[in-house]
PDB file of C-alpha atoms and ligand atoms in Angstrom:
ATOM      1  CA  MET S   1      -7.029 -44.589 -77.953  1.00 78.00           C
ATOM      2  CA  GLN S   2      -9.496 -45.147 -75.113  1.00 77.00           C
ATOM      3  CA  SER S   3      -7.688 -45.868 -71.820  1.00 87.00           C
ATOM      4  CA  VAL S   4      -8.232 -49.355 -70.397  1.00 88.00           C
ATOM      5  CA  GLU S   5      -7.558 -50.138 -66.735  1.00 87.00           C
ATOM      6  CA  ASN S   6      -9.607 -53.172 -65.857  1.00 94.00           C
ATOM      7  CA  GLU S   7      -9.631 -56.296 -68.024  1.00 93.00           C
ATOM      8  CA  ARG S   8     -13.012 -57.590 -66.827  1.00 90.00           C
ATOM      9  CA  GLU S   9     -14.693 -54.246 -67.460  1.00 93.00           C
ATOM     10  CA  TYR S  10     -12.964 -53.895 -70.813  1.00 94.00           C
ATOM     11  CA  LEU S  11     -14.095 -57.362 -71.963  1.00 93.00           C
ATOM     12  CA  ALA S  12     -17.618 -56.690 -70.661  1.00 93.00           C
ATOM     13  CA  SER S  13     -17.718 -53.494 -72.751  1.00 94.00           C
ATOM     14  CA  LEU S  14     -17.180 -55.609 -75.881  1.00 96.00           C
ATOM     15  CA  LEU S  15     -20.237 -57.807 -75.302  1.00 96.00           C
ATOM     16  CA  PRO S  16     -23.131 -57.113 -77.686  1.00 96.00           C
ATOM     17  CA  GLU S  17     -26.299 -55.483 -76.412  1.00 96.00           C
ATOM     18  CA  ARG S  18     -29.325 -57.780 -76.110  1.00 96.00           C
ATOM     19  CA  SER S  19     -32.949 -57.234 -77.120  1.00 96.00           C
ATOM     20  CA  ALA S  20     -35.168 -54.961 -74.992  1.00 97.00           C
ATOM     21  CA  LEU S  21     -36.989 -58.005 -73.555  1.00 97.00           C
ATOM     22  CA  LEU S  22     -33.781 -59.804 -72.530  1.00 97.00           C
ATOM     23  CA  ARG S  23     -32.423 -56.575 -70.983  1.00 97.00           C
ATOM     24  CA  GLU S  24     -35.648 -56.107 -69.054  1.00 96.00           C
ATOM     25  CA  MET S  25     -35.611 -59.758 -67.901  1.00 96.00           C
ATOM     26  CA  ARG S  26     -32.015 -59.496 -66.676  1.00 96.00           C
ATOM     27  CA  ALA S  27     -32.784 -56.291 -64.754  1.00 95.00           C
ATOM     28  CA  ALA S  28     -35.964 -57.768 -63.205  1.00 94.00           C
ATOM     29  CA  ALA S  29     -34.196 -61.011 -62.235  1.00 91.00           C
ATOM     30  CA  ALA S  30     -31.551 -59.024 -60.333  1.00 93.00           C
ATOM     31  CA  LEU S  31     -34.115 -57.360 -58.014  1.00 95.00           C
ATOM     32  CA  PRO S  32     -34.067 -58.873 -54.500  1.00 92.00           C
ATOM     33  CA  GLU S  33     -37.829 -59.531 -54.470  1.00 89.00           C
ATOM     34  CA  SER S  34     -37.776 -61.533 -57.702  1.00 84.00           C
ATOM     35  CA  TYR S  35     -34.226 -62.814 -57.654  1.00 90.00           C
ATOM     36  CA  ALA S  36     -33.495 -65.469 -60.280  1.00 92.00           C
ATOM     37  CA  PRO S  37     -29.980 -66.464 -61.252  1.00 94.00           C
ATOM     38  CA  ILE S  38     -29.346 -65.906 -64.966  1.00 96.00           C
ATOM     39  CA  VAL S  39     -26.396 -67.030 -67.066  1.00 97.00           C
ATOM     40  CA  ALA S  40     -23.373 -64.672 -66.740  1.00 96.00           C
ATOM     41  CA  PRO S  41     -23.083 -62.237 -69.682  1.00 96.00           C
ATOM     42  CA  GLU S  42     -19.758 -63.669 -70.898  1.00 97.00           C
ATOM     43  CA  THR S  43     -21.167 -67.226 -70.699  1.00 98.00           C
ATOM     44  CA  GLU S  44     -24.234 -66.008 -72.546  1.00 98.00           C
ATOM     45  CA  GLN S  45     -22.017 -64.787 -75.395  1.00 98.00           C
ATOM     46  CA  LEU S  46     -20.165 -68.121 -75.390  1.00 98.00           C
ATOM     47  CA  LEU S  47     -23.545 -69.868 -75.752  1.00 98.00           C
ATOM     48  CA  VAL S  48     -24.433 -67.623 -78.699  1.00 98.00           C
ATOM     49  CA  THR S  49     -21.086 -68.384 -80.357  1.00 98.00           C
ATOM     50  CA  LEU S  50     -21.489 -72.135 -79.790  1.00 98.00           C
ATOM     51  CA  LEU S  51     -24.978 -72.044 -81.302  1.00 98.00           C
ATOM     52  CA  CYS S  52     -23.578 -70.271 -84.402  1.00 97.00           C
ATOM     53  CA  LEU S  53     -20.903 -72.942 -84.655  1.00 97.00           C
ATOM     54  CA  THR S  54     -23.042 -76.032 -84.079  1.00 97.00           C
ATOM     55  CA  ARG S  55     -26.413 -74.909 -85.527  1.00 97.00           C
ATOM     56  CA  PRO S  56     -28.426 -77.388 -83.414  1.00 98.00           C
ATOM     57  CA  LYS S  57     -32.023 -78.274 -84.275  1.00 98.00           C
ATOM     58  CA  ARG S  58     -33.052 -79.677 -80.907  1.00 98.00           C
ATOM     59  CA  VAL S  59     -31.823 -78.031 -77.697  1.00 98.00           C
ATOM     60  CA  LEU S  60     -32.381 -79.255 -74.149  1.00 98.00           C
ATOM     61  CA  GLU S  61     -31.895 -76.982 -71.155  1.00 99.00           C
ATOM     62  CA  VAL S  62     -31.841 -78.207 -67.558  1.00 98.00           C
ATOM     63  CA  GLY S  63     -32.689 -75.210 -65.348  1.00 98.00           C
ATOM     64  CA  ALA S  64     -34.945 -72.651 -67.069  1.00 98.00           C
ATOM     65  CA  ALA S  65     -35.303 -70.139 -64.214  1.00 97.00           C
ATOM     66  CA  VAL S  66     -37.359 -67.315 -65.808  1.00 97.00           C
ATOM     67  CA  GLY S  67     -36.609 -68.423 -69.378  1.00 98.00           C
ATOM     68  CA  TYR S  68     -33.788 -66.004 -70.222  1.00 98.00           C
ATOM     69  CA  SER S  69     -31.301 -68.456 -71.745  1.00 98.00           C
ATOM     70  CA  ALA S  70     -34.102 -70.502 -73.366  1.00 98.00           C
ATOM     71  CA  ILE S  71     -35.268 -67.360 -75.206  1.00 98.00           C
ATOM     72  CA  LEU S  72     -31.695 -66.384 -76.085  1.00 98.00           C
ATOM     73  CA  MET S  73     -31.086 -69.840 -77.580  1.00 98.00           C
ATOM     74  CA  ALA S  74     -34.456 -70.230 -79.334  1.00 98.00           C
ATOM     75  CA  GLU S  75     -33.977 -66.877 -81.096  1.00 97.00           C
ATOM     76  CA  ARG S  76     -30.799 -68.240 -82.651  1.00 96.00           C
ATOM     77  CA  LEU S  77     -31.936 -71.653 -83.851  1.00 96.00           C
ATOM     78  CA  PRO S  78     -32.332 -72.472 -87.525  1.00 92.00           C
ATOM     79  CA  GLU S  79     -35.802 -72.864 -89.069  1.00 93.00           C
ATOM     80  CA  GLY S  80     -37.658 -75.705 -87.350  1.00 95.00           C
ATOM     81  CA  GLY S  81     -35.369 -75.643 -84.283  1.00 97.00           C
ATOM     82  CA  SER S  82     -36.797 -76.057 -80.786  1.00 98.00           C
ATOM     83  CA  VAL S  83     -35.855 -75.840 -77.111  1.00 98.00           C
ATOM     84  CA  VAL S  84     -37.106 -78.031 -74.275  1.00 98.00           C
ATOM     85  CA  THR S  85     -36.348 -76.553 -70.862  1.00 98.00           C
ATOM     86  CA  ILE S  86     -36.906 -78.051 -67.405  1.00 98.00           C
ATOM     87  CA  GLU S  87     -37.693 -76.105 -64.219  1.00 98.00           C
ATOM     88  CA  ARG S  88     -38.783 -77.455 -60.816  1.00 98.00           C
ATOM     89  CA  TYR S  89     -39.618 -74.187 -59.074  1.00 97.00           C
ATOM     90  CA  LYS S  90     -43.223 -73.283 -59.899  1.00 97.00           C
ATOM     91  CA  LYS S  91     -42.754 -69.517 -59.640  1.00 95.00           C
ATOM     92  CA  HIS S  92     -39.826 -69.639 -62.090  1.00 96.00           C
ATOM     93  CA  ALA S  93     -41.574 -72.046 -64.470  1.00 97.00           C
ATOM     94  CA  ASP S  94     -44.644 -69.753 -64.606  1.00 97.00           C
ATOM     95  CA  MET S  95     -42.469 -66.686 -65.198  1.00 96.00           C
ATOM     96  CA  ALA S  96     -40.596 -68.559 -67.940  1.00 97.00           C
ATOM     97  CA  VAL S  97     -43.883 -69.411 -69.694  1.00 98.00           C
ATOM     98  CA  ASP S  98     -44.968 -65.711 -69.507  1.00 97.00           C
ATOM     99  CA  ASN S  99     -41.642 -64.427 -70.794  1.00 97.00           C
ATOM    100  CA  ILE S 100     -41.566 -66.977 -73.631  1.00 98.00           C
ATOM    101  CA  PHE S 101     -45.058 -65.853 -74.622  1.00 98.00           C
ATOM    102  CA  ARG S 102     -43.942 -62.202 -74.563  1.00 98.00           C
ATOM    103  CA  ALA S 103     -41.034 -63.143 -76.827  1.00 98.00           C
ATOM    104  CA  GLY S 104     -43.488 -64.824 -79.229  1.00 98.00           C
ATOM    105  CA  LEU S 105     -41.553 -68.068 -78.899  1.00 98.00           C
ATOM    106  CA  GLU S 106     -44.235 -70.338 -77.415  1.00 98.00           C
ATOM    107  CA  GLY S 107     -44.174 -72.433 -80.602  1.00 97.00           C
ATOM    108  CA  LYS S 108     -40.424 -73.012 -80.281  1.00 98.00           C
ATOM    109  CA  ILE S 109     -39.878 -73.496 -76.536  1.00 98.00           C
ATOM    110  CA  LYS S 110     -41.508 -76.114 -74.328  1.00 98.00           C
ATOM    111  CA  VAL S 111     -41.250 -75.643 -70.551  1.00 98.00           C
ATOM    112  CA  ILE S 112     -41.436 -78.827 -68.487  1.00 98.00           C
ATOM    113  CA  PHE S 113     -42.375 -78.068 -64.886  1.00 98.00           C
ATOM    114  CA  GLY S 114     -40.816 -80.695 -62.653  1.00 98.00           C
ATOM    115  CA  GLU S 115     -37.746 -82.292 -61.197  1.00 98.00           C
ATOM    116  CA  ALA S 116     -35.044 -82.718 -63.846  1.00 98.00           C
ATOM    117  CA  ALA S 117     -34.019 -86.236 -62.781  1.00 98.00           C
ATOM    118  CA  GLU S 118     -37.592 -87.367 -63.414  1.00 98.00           C
ATOM    119  CA  ALA S 119     -38.135 -85.439 -66.671  1.00 98.00           C
ATOM    120  CA  LEU S 120     -34.798 -86.559 -68.111  1.00 98.00           C
ATOM    121  CA  SER S 121     -35.802 -90.189 -67.561  1.00 98.00           C
ATOM    122  CA  TRP S 122     -38.845 -90.001 -69.873  1.00 98.00           C
ATOM    123  CA  LEU S 123     -37.652 -87.544 -72.545  1.00 98.00           C
ATOM    124  CA  ASP S 124     -36.895 -89.022 -75.964  1.00 98.00           C
ATOM    125  CA  SER S 125     -33.311 -88.848 -77.150  1.00 98.00           C
ATOM    126  CA  GLY S 126     -32.169 -86.835 -80.174  1.00 98.00           C
ATOM    127  CA  PHE S 127     -30.850 -83.542 -78.765  1.00 98.00           C
ATOM    128  CA  ASP S 128     -27.967 -81.819 -80.571  1.00 98.00           C
ATOM    129  CA  PHE S 129     -27.154 -79.366 -77.786  1.00 98.00           C
ATOM    130  CA  ILE S 130     -27.691 -79.532 -74.016  1.00 99.00           C
ATOM    131  CA  PHE S 131     -27.268 -76.583 -71.655  1.00 98.00           C
ATOM    132  CA  LEU S 132     -26.917 -77.864 -68.085  1.00 98.00           C
ATOM    133  CA  ASP S 133     -27.616 -75.052 -65.621  1.00 98.00           C
ATOM    134  CA  ALA S 134     -29.482 -76.516 -62.623  1.00 98.00           C
ATOM    135  CA  ALA S 135     -28.462 -77.601 -59.088  1.00 98.00           C
ATOM    136  CA  LYS S 136     -24.705 -78.127 -59.341  1.00 98.00           C
ATOM    137  CA  GLY S 137     -24.651 -81.014 -56.860  1.00 98.00           C
ATOM    138  CA  GLN S 138     -26.980 -82.992 -59.148  1.00 98.00           C
ATOM    139  CA  TYR S 139     -24.929 -82.786 -62.367  1.00 98.00           C
ATOM    140  CA  ILE S 140     -23.293 -86.154 -61.662  1.00 98.00           C
ATOM    141  CA  GLU S 141     -26.706 -87.757 -61.111  1.00 98.00           C
ATOM    142  CA  PHE S 142     -28.008 -86.359 -64.445  1.00 98.00           C
ATOM    143  CA  LEU S 143     -25.015 -87.501 -66.517  1.00 98.00           C
ATOM    144  CA  PRO S 144     -26.213 -90.991 -67.613  1.00 98.00           C
ATOM    145  CA  GLU S 145     -29.526 -89.607 -68.918  1.00 98.00           C
ATOM    146  CA  LEU S 146     -27.809 -86.622 -70.564  1.00 98.00           C
ATOM    147  CA  LEU S 147     -25.534 -89.040 -72.412  1.00 98.00           C
ATOM    148  CA  ARG S 148     -28.551 -91.043 -73.548  1.00 98.00           C
ATOM    149  CA  LEU S 149     -30.373 -87.910 -74.733  1.00 98.00           C
ATOM    150  CA  LEU S 150     -27.432 -86.318 -76.607  1.00 98.00           C
ATOM    151  CA  ASN S 151     -26.865 -87.217 -80.258  1.00 98.00           C
ATOM    152  CA  PRO S 152     -23.422 -88.425 -81.342  1.00 98.00           C
ATOM    153  CA  GLY S 153     -21.517 -85.256 -82.324  1.00 98.00           C
ATOM    154  CA  GLY S 154     -23.782 -83.230 -80.002  1.00 98.00           C
ATOM    155  CA  LEU S 155     -22.528 -80.728 -77.435  1.00 98.00           C
ATOM    156  CA  LEU S 156     -23.114 -80.713 -73.667  1.00 98.00           C
ATOM    157  CA  VAL S 157     -22.450 -77.301 -72.082  1.00 99.00           C
ATOM    158  CA  SER S 158     -22.233 -77.436 -68.267  1.00 98.00           C
ATOM    159  CA  ASP S 159     -22.334 -74.093 -66.449  1.00 98.00           C
ATOM    160  CA  ASN S 160     -20.918 -72.983 -63.066  1.00 98.00           C
ATOM    161  CA  ILE S 161     -18.512 -75.887 -62.827  1.00 98.00           C
ATOM    162  CA  LEU S 162     -15.880 -73.749 -61.031  1.00 98.00           C
ATOM    163  CA  PHE S 163     -18.549 -72.773 -58.464  1.00 97.00           C
ATOM    164  CA  HIS S 164     -17.171 -69.406 -57.332  1.00 96.00           C
ATOM    165  CA  GLY S 165     -13.599 -70.692 -57.165  1.00 97.00           C
ATOM    166  CA  MET S 166     -14.510 -73.527 -54.774  1.00 97.00           C
ATOM    167  CA  THR S 167     -14.117 -76.476 -57.174  1.00 97.00           C
ATOM    168  CA  GLY S 168     -10.455 -75.790 -57.884  1.00 96.00           C
ATOM    169  CA  ASP S 169      -9.242 -74.634 -54.472  1.00 96.00           C
ATOM    170  CA  ASP S 170     -10.052 -76.113 -51.042  1.00 96.00           C
ATOM    171  CA  LYS S 171      -9.235 -72.774 -49.375  1.00 97.00           C
ATOM    172  CA  ASN S 172     -12.321 -71.222 -50.978  1.00 97.00           C
ATOM    173  CA  VAL S 173     -14.772 -73.968 -49.993  1.00 96.00           C
ATOM    174  CA  GLN S 174     -17.520 -72.826 -47.641  1.00 97.00           C
ATOM    175  CA  ARG S 175     -18.402 -75.538 -45.091  1.00 96.00           C
ATOM    176  CA  ARG S 176     -22.041 -75.779 -46.135  1.00 97.00           C
ATOM    177  CA  LYS S 177     -21.036 -76.216 -49.772  1.00 97.00           C
ATOM    178  CA  ILE S 178     -18.625 -79.130 -49.229  1.00 97.00           C
ATOM    179  CA  THR S 179     -21.007 -81.781 -50.578  1.00 98.00           C
ATOM    180  CA  ILE S 180     -21.818 -79.765 -53.712  1.00 98.00           C
ATOM    181  CA  VAL S 181     -18.093 -79.203 -54.366  1.00 98.00           C
ATOM    182  CA  LYS S 182     -17.335 -82.922 -53.903  1.00 98.00           C
ATOM    183  CA  ARG S 183     -20.107 -83.842 -56.317  1.00 98.00           C
ATOM    184  CA  LEU S 184     -19.018 -81.212 -58.851  1.00 98.00           C
ATOM    185  CA  ARG S 185     -15.482 -82.619 -58.738  1.00 98.00           C
ATOM    186  CA  MET S 186     -16.922 -86.105 -59.338  1.00 98.00           C
ATOM    187  CA  TYR S 187     -18.826 -84.691 -62.308  1.00 98.00           C
ATOM    188  CA  LEU S 188     -15.718 -83.037 -63.771  1.00 98.00           C
ATOM    189  CA  GLU S 189     -13.724 -86.250 -63.371  1.00 98.00           C
ATOM    190  CA  ALA S 190     -16.531 -88.189 -65.043  1.00 98.00           C
ATOM    191  CA  ILE S 191     -16.865 -85.881 -68.071  1.00 98.00           C
ATOM    192  CA  THR S 192     -13.117 -85.445 -68.590  1.00 98.00           C
ATOM    193  CA  ARG S 193     -12.457 -89.232 -68.429  1.00 98.00           C
ATOM    194  CA  HIS S 194     -15.608 -90.559 -70.039  1.00 97.00           C
ATOM    195  CA  PRO S 195     -14.861 -92.722 -73.118  1.00 97.00           C
ATOM    196  CA  LEU S 196     -17.825 -91.198 -74.972  1.00 97.00           C
ATOM    197  CA  LEU S 197     -16.880 -87.549 -74.353  1.00 98.00           C
ATOM    198  CA  THR S 198     -14.215 -85.091 -75.419  1.00 98.00           C
ATOM    199  CA  THR S 199     -14.258 -82.304 -72.836  1.00 98.00           C
ATOM    200  CA  SER S 200     -12.633 -78.931 -72.416  1.00 98.00           C
ATOM    201  CA  ILE S 201     -13.036 -76.729 -69.329  1.00 98.00           C
ATOM    202  CA  LEU S 202     -13.051 -72.976 -69.799  1.00 98.00           C
ATOM    203  CA  PRO S 203     -12.695 -70.381 -67.024  1.00 96.00           C
ATOM    204  CA  VAL S 204     -15.436 -68.240 -68.573  1.00 96.00           C
ATOM    205  CA  GLY S 205     -17.983 -66.717 -66.180  1.00 95.00           C
ATOM    206  CA  ASP S 206     -18.305 -69.178 -63.297  1.00 97.00           C
ATOM    207  CA  GLY S 207     -16.613 -71.915 -65.374  1.00 98.00           C
ATOM    208  CA  VAL S 208     -18.034 -73.778 -68.339  1.00 98.00           C
ATOM    209  CA  ALA S 209     -17.323 -77.352 -69.466  1.00 98.00           C
ATOM    210  CA  LEU S 210     -17.796 -78.176 -73.152  1.00 98.00           C
ATOM    211  CA  SER S 211     -18.234 -81.892 -73.861  1.00 98.00           C
ATOM    212  CA  VAL S 212     -18.743 -83.301 -77.339  1.00 98.00           C
ATOM    213  CA  LYS S 213     -20.273 -86.765 -77.565  1.00 98.00           C
ATOM    214  CA  LYS S 214     -18.060 -88.836 -79.820  1.00 96.00           C
ATOM    215  CA  ARG S 215     -19.403 -90.296 -83.016  1.00 93.00           C
ATOM    216  CA  GLU S 216     -19.193 -94.102 -83.335  1.00 79.00           C
ATOM    217  CA  GLU S 217     -16.075 -94.044 -85.499  1.00 78.00           C
ATOM    218  CA  GLU S 218     -14.247 -91.793 -83.012  1.00 78.00           C
ATOM    219  CA  SER S 219     -15.124 -94.103 -80.100  1.00 76.00           C
ATOM    220  CA  ALA S 220     -13.925 -97.134 -82.078  1.00 75.00           C
ATOM    221  CA  ARG S 221     -10.660 -95.372 -83.017  1.00 75.00           C
ATOM    222  CA  ASN S 222     -10.029 -94.372 -79.375  1.00 74.00           C
ATOM    223  CA  ALA S 223     -10.696 -97.947 -78.198  1.00 73.00           C
ATOM    224  CA  ASN S 224      -8.205 -99.288 -80.766  1.00 75.00           C
ATOM    225  CA  GLU S 225      -5.591 -96.706 -79.756  1.00 76.00           C
ATOM    226  CA  GLN S 226      -5.917 -97.817 -76.141  1.00 71.00           C
ATOM    227  CA  LYS S 227      -5.391-101.479 -77.144  1.00 72.00           C
ATOM    228  CA  ASP S 228      -2.196-100.673 -79.133  1.00 68.00           C
TER     229      ASP S 228
HETATM  230  C1  SAM Q 301     -29.029 -70.880 -62.685  1.00 59.50           C
HETATM  231  S1  SAM Q 301     -30.747 -70.990 -62.801  1.00 59.50           S
HETATM  232  C2  SAM Q 301     -31.028 -71.193 -64.530  1.00 59.50           C
HETATM  233  C3  SAM Q 301     -30.773 -69.937 -65.296  1.00 59.50           C
HETATM  234  C4  SAM Q 301     -31.202 -70.020 -66.743  1.00 59.50           C
HETATM  235  N1  SAM Q 301     -30.575 -71.125 -67.422  1.00 59.50           N
HETATM  236  C5  SAM Q 301     -30.832 -68.729 -67.436  1.00 59.50           C
HETATM  237  O1  SAM Q 301     -29.639 -68.503 -67.668  1.00 59.50           O
HETATM  238  O2  SAM Q 301     -31.748 -67.944 -67.737  1.00 59.50           O
HETATM  239  C6  SAM Q 301     -31.052 -72.603 -62.202  1.00 59.50           C
HETATM  240  C7  SAM Q 301     -32.524 -72.997 -62.215  1.00 59.50           C
HETATM  241  O3  SAM Q 301     -32.556 -74.417 -62.176  1.00 59.50           O
HETATM  242  C8  SAM Q 301     -33.625 -74.818 -61.375  1.00 59.50           C
HETATM  243  N2  SAM Q 301     -33.267 -76.165 -60.892  1.00 59.50           N
HETATM  244  C9  SAM Q 301     -32.259 -76.490 -60.052  1.00 59.50           C
HETATM  245  N3  SAM Q 301     -32.190 -77.818 -59.891  1.00 59.50           N
HETATM  246  C10 SAM Q 301     -33.204 -78.350 -60.600  1.00 59.50           C
HETATM  247  C11 SAM Q 301     -33.673 -79.671 -60.807  1.00 59.50           C
HETATM  248  N4  SAM Q 301     -33.101 -80.697 -60.202  1.00 59.50           N
HETATM  249  N5  SAM Q 301     -34.752 -79.852 -61.617  1.00 59.50           N
HETATM  250  C12 SAM Q 301     -35.331 -78.807 -62.230  1.00 59.50           C
HETATM  251  N6  SAM Q 301     -34.939 -77.528 -62.075  1.00 59.50           N
HETATM  252  C13 SAM Q 301     -33.890 -77.291 -61.271  1.00 59.50           C
HETATM  253  C14 SAM Q 301     -33.702 -73.773 -60.259  1.00 59.50           C
HETATM  254  O4  SAM Q 301     -34.993 -73.741 -59.675  1.00 59.50           O
HETATM  255  C15 SAM Q 301     -33.313 -72.501 -61.016  1.00 59.50           C
HETATM  256  O5  SAM Q 301     -34.464 -71.812 -61.441  1.00 59.50           O
END
């Protein structure tokens, strides 16, 4: 039996290898001159598993960066599936468009260049799966539009909600991050108490919240239970 000394390294060794393009993108995004934050590998595998489970047709991503997670998700959608991804930083949006073209997925992924709050306000509803991975302090501001855009039964996946250990422990909070932490805590309270959502928070990667939008009958049942 192979000896195992470090749990994180051991679990990382079990993650599947990605395509040559995704490996190249991850390596390039880690270079200081082109730094772009990309979903943590264990969160990436959670995303893949959730896509297998939910088989969404329409996916919305808030925060494309260079297009890594958009490509990962689009490759796993059923026939006719599509991804819309929003990015406000021009350099990242352009790199995402290039990478999506290299992946041959330009027919499946649409990149919207712009501020998410604005784009979310004009997008049509009907998404089965939303991956929220943009500025953490804005999650609370995005929530009403995300709820409008998500189909009943759809899944909202919010990344980095533990924010390097700061959300759950005041001792870890850096002074200049206080406002972001406060707003992330407001977001977590909102999604865990929202009557339309069933939420679970997982300490995977930098923390991931999974929120399912209730179907009408579930909302009605919950309302009746609260009256009783
Ligand atoms: C963590 S990265 C996204 C990583 C990407 N999902 C991946 O795993 O490949 C966050 C990105 O969101 C973008 N972003 C942050 N806040 C935004 C906003 N309000 N509107 C649009 N894009 C935003 C940033 O410019 C950055 O490129």
